[in-house]
Coordinates of C-alpha atoms in Angstrom, one line a residue:
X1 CA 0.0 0.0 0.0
X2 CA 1.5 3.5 -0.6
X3 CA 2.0 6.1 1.7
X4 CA -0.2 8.6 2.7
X5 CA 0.1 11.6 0.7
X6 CA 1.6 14.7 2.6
X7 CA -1.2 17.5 3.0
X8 CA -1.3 20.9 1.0
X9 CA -1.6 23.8 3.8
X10 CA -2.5 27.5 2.6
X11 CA -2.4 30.6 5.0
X12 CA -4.6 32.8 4.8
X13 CA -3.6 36.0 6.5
X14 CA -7.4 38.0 6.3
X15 CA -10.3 35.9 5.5
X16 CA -11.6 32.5 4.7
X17 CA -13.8 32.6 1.6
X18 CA -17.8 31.8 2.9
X19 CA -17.7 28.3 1.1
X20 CA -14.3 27.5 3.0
X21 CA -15.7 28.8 6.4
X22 CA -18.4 26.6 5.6
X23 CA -16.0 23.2 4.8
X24 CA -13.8 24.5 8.0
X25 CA -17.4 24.9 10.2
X26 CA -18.2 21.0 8.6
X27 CA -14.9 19.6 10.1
X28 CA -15.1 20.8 13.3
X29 CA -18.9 19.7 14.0
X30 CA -17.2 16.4 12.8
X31 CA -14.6 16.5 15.1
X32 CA -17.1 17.3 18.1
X33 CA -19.3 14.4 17.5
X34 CA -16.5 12.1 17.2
X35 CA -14.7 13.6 20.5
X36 CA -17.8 15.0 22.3
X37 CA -15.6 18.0 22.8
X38 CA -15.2 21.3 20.7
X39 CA -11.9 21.8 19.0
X40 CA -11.3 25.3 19.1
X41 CA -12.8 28.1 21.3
X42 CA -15.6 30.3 21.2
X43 CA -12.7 33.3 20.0
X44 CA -11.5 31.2 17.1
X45 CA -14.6 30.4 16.0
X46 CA -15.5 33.8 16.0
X47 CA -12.6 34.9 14.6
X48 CA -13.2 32.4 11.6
X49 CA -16.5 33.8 11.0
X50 CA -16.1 37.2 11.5
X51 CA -12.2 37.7 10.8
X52 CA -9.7 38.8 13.7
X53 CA -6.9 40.9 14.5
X54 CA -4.5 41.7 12.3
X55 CA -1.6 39.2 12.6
X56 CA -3.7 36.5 13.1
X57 CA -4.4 33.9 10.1
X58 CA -6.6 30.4 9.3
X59 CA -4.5 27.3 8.1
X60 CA -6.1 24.8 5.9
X61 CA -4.8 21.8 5.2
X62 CA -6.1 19.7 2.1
X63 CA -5.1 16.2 1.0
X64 CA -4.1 15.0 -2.7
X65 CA -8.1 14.8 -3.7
X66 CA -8.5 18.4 -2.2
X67 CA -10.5 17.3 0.3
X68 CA -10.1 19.4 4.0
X69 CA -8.4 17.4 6.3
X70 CA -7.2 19.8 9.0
X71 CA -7.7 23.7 10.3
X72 CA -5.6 26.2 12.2
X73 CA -5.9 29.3 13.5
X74 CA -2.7 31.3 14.6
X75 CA -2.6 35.0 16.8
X76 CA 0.3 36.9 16.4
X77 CA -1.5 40.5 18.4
X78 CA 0.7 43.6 17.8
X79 CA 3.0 44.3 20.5
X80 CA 2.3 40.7 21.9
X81 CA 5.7 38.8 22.4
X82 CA 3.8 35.3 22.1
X83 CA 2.0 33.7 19.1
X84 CA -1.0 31.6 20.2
X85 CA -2.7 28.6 18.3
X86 CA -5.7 26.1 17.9
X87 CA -5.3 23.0 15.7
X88 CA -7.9 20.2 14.4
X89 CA -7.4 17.3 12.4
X90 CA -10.5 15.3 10.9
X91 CA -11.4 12.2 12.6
X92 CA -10.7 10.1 9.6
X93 CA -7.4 11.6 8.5
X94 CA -5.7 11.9 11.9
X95 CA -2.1 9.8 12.6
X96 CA -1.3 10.8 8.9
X97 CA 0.9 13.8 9.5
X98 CA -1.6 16.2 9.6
X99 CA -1.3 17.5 12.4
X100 CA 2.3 17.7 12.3
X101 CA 2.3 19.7 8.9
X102 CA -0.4 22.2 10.3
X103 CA 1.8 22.3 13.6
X104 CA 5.0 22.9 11.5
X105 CA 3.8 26.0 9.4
X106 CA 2.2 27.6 12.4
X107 CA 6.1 27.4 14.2
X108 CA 7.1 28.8 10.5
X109 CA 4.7 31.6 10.9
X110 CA 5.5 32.3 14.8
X111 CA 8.8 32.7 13.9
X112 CA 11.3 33.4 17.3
X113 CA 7.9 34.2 19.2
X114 CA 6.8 31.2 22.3
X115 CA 4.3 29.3 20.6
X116 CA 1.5 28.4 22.3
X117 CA -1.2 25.6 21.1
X118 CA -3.9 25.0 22.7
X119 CA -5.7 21.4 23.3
X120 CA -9.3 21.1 24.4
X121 CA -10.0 17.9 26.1
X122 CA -6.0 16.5 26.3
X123 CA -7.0 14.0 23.7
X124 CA -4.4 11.2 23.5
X125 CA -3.5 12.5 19.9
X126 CA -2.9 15.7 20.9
X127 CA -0.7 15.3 24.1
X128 CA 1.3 12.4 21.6
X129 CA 1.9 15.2 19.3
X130 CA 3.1 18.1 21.6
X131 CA 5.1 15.9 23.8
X132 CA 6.7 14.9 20.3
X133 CA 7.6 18.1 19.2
X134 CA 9.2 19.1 22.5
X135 CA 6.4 21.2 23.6
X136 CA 5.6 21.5 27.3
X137 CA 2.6 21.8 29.4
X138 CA 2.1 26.0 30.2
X139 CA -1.0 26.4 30.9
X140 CA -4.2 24.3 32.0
X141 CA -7.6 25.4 32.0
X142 CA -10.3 23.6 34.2
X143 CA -13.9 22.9 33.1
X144 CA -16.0 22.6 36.5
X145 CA -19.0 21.1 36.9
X146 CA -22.5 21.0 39.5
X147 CA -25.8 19.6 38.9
X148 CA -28.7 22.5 39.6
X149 CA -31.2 20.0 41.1
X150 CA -30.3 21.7 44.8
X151 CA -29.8 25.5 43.7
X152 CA -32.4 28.0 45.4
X153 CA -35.0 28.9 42.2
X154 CA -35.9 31.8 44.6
X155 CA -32.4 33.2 46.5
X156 CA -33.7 36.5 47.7
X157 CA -30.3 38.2 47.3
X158 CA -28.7 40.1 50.2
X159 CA -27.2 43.0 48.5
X160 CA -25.3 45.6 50.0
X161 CA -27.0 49.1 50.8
X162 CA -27.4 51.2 48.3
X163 CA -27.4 48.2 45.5
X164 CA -29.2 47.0 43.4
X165 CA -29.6 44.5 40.5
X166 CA -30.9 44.4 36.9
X167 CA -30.5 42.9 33.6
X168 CA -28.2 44.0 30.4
X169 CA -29.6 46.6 28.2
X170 CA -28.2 46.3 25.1
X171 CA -27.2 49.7 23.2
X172 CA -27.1 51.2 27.3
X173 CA -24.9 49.1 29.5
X174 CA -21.3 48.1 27.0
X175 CA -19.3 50.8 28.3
X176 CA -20.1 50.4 32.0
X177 CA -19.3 46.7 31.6
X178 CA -16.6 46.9 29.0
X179 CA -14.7 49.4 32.3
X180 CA -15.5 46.6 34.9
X181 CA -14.3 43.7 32.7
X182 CA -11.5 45.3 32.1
X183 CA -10.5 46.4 35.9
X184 CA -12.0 42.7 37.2
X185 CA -9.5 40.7 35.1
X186 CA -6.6 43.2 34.7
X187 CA -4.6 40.4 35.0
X188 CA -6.0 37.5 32.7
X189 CA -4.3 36.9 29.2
X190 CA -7.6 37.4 27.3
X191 CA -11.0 38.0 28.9
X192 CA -9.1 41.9 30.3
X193 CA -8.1 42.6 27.1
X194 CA -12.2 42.7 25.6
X195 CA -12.9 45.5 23.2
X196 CA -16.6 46.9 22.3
X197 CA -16.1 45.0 18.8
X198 CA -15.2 41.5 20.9
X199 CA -18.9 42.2 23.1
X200 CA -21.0 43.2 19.7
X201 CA -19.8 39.8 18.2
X202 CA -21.4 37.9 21.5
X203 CA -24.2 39.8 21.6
X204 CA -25.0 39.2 18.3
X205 CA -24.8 35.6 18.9
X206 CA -27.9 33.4 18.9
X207 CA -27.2 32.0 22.1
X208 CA -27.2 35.7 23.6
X209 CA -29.6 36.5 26.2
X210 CA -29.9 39.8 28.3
X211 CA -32.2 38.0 30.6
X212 CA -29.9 36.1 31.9
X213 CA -26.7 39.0 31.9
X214 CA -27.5 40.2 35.8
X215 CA -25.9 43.4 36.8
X216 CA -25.2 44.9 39.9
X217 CA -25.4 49.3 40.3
X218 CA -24.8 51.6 43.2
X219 CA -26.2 54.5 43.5
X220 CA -23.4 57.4 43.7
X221 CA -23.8 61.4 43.7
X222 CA -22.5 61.0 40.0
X223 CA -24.6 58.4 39.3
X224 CA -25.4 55.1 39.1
X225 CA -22.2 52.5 39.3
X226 CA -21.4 49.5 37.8
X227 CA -19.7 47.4 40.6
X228 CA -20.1 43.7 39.1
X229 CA -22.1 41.3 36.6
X230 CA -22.9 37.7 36.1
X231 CA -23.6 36.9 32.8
X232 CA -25.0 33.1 31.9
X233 CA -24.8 31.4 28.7
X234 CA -26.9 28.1 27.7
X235 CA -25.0 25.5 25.4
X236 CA -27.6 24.0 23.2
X237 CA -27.6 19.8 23.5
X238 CA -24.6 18.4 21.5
X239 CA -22.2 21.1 22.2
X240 CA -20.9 19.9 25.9
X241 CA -23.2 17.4 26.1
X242 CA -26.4 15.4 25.1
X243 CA -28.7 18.4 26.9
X244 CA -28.5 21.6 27.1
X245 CA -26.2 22.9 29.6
X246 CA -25.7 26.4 31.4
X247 CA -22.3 28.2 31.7
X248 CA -21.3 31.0 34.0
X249 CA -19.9 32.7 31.3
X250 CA -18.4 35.6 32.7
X251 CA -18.5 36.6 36.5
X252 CA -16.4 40.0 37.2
X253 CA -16.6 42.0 40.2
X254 CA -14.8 45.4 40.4
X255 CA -11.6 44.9 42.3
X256 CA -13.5 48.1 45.0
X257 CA -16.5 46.2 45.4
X258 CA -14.3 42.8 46.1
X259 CA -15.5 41.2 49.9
X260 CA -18.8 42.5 49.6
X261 CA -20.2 38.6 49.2
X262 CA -21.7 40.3 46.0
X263 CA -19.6 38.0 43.9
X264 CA -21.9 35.4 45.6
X265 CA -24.9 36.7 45.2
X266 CA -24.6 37.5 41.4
X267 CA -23.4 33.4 41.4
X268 CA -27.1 32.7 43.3
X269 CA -28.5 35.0 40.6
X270 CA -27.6 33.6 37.4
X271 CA -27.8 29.8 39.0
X272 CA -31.5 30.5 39.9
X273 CA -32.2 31.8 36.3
X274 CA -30.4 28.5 34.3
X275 CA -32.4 26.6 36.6
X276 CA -35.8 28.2 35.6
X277 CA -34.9 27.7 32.3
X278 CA -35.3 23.8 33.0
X279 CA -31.6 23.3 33.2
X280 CA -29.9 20.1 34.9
X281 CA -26.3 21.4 34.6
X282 CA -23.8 24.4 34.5
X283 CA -20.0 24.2 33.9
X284 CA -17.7 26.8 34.8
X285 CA -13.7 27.6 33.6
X286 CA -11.2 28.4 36.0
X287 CA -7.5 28.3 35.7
X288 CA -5.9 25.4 37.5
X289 CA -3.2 27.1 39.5
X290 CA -6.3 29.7 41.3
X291 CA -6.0 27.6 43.9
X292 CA -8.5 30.3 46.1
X293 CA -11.1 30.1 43.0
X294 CA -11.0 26.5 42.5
X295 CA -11.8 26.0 46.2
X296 CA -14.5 28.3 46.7
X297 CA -16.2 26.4 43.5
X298 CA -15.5 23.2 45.1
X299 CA -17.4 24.1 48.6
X300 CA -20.1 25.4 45.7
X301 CA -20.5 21.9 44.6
X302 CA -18.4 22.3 41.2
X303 CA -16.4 19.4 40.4
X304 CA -13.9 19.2 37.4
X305 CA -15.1 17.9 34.6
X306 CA -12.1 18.1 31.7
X307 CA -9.5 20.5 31.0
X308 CA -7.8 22.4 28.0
X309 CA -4.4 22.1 28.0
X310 CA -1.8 25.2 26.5
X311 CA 1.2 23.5 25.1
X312 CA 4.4 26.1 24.7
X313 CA 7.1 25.4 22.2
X314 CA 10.5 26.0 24.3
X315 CA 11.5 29.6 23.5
X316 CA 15.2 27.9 23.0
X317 CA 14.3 26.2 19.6

């Protein structure tokens, strides 16, 4: 039997055609079904629909017959000294040298920046592949996990004097949250870094709902003040799992309204709502090494679930 033809890549450093984004959005439903996790984030698939950041580009890679076989998508932000990456490899062509090839060209295109690739789930493949290459493990991200059979449908919030709660107003409330996201996680690689154009994509998203983004104000001589927010998300069944399952997508409090137990509260909120909308489940990301974060989820009844692994090529190569 012959050998496996090598795969063709092509960069693309703007945009996907439409009929590519479509072949590219084809392989990775594929690859979910087959690994009951998705292969790239919620950013990259954004990116892939709506374009990204200049310095960033999609890989494709095609076999003999043309057929797509694999998909990349490589960062390289402006004044950012690291490149960051996602990789997929269709079920049926993987342990071919797909992976590999995609993997090459994207250390081609990093050039003498850290690499880092990113591997939801820690399939076996994947590990195989970046242990291979020299890479080592930099960063791991933990998906956590409670049922919502025993959350309170009806928590009665204790909020501190002076605030109070409502939902987002689209058009009204982006600025206000944009400044709190931002101040919240200062310190996180890419949830601080948010810009008005990264909340219009999400809010334009079908899964977007306003009922379920809770926000919490104080009232202030100048005005009303945005102090924290809670803001839910429900994956439809098949994406993380047969049903439906909630998310606290993103909870931020403002680093002056941290110890106020109104991190808590906003957590009781958007539980109560996911479990109104018939829910059985929510799942949660944390970073592994927060060992305060992961332990104040624990004693909330969170319990990990899987993890996403970042893989750094040593800067020494």
């Amino acid at each position: 039997m012959s050998a496996e033809p090598p795969a063709h890549l092509v960069e693309v450093t703007d945009r996907l055609s439409a009929a590519v984004v479509a072949e590219v959005g084809a392989l990775l439903a594929t690859a979910l079904a087959a690994d009951g996790v998705r292969p790239v984030s919620e950013e990259s698939e954004l990116r892939l629909a709506h374009g990204g950041p200049a310095g960033g580009g999609d890989l494709t890679a095609r076999d003999a017959a043309g057929s797509l076989v694999g998909y990349a998508r490589l960062e390289r932000p402006a004044g950012d000294p690291e490149a960051e990456a996602e990789l997929v490899v269709a079920p049926a062509a993987r342990r071919r040298g797909v992976g590999a090839a995609l993997l090459g060209r994207l250390e081609e295109l990093a050039g003498e920046r850290p690499l880092r690739v990113w591997a939801h789930g820690e399939l076996p493949g994947s590990a195989e592949l970046a242990r291979g290459r020299g890479y080592e493990r930099a960063r791991v991200l933990l998906q956590m996990r409670r049922p919502l059979d025993g959350v309170d449908p009806d928590p009665h919030p204790r909020l501190p004097v002076g605030v109070t709660v409502s939902t987002f107003r689209p058009g009204t409330d982006e600025d206000a949250w944009l400044r709190v996201n931002a101040r919240a996680f200062a310190h996180h690689p890419e949830q601080g870094s948010w810009t008005a154009r990264d909340l219009a994509l999400r809010e334009a998203e079908d899964w977007f709902d306003p009922a379920g983004f809770f926000l919490a104000w104080r009232e202030e001589t100048t005005g009303p003040r945005l102090l924290g927010s809670h803001w839910t998300k429900v994956h439809p069944a098949g994406e993380v799992g047969d049903a439906p399952v909630g998310e606290v997508y993103v909870l931020g409090i403002d680093p002056d309204a941290q110890g106020t137990g109104l991190g808590r509260t906003l957590t009781d909120l958007g539980l109560a709502h996911l479990r109104a909308r018939g829910l059985s489940h929510v799942l949660l990301y944390v970073e592994e090494d927060n060992n305060a974060a992961v332990a104040l989820y624990r004693r909330s009844g969170f319990t990990r679930h899987m993890v996403d692994v970042s893989w750094q090529r040593p800067t020494s190569r």
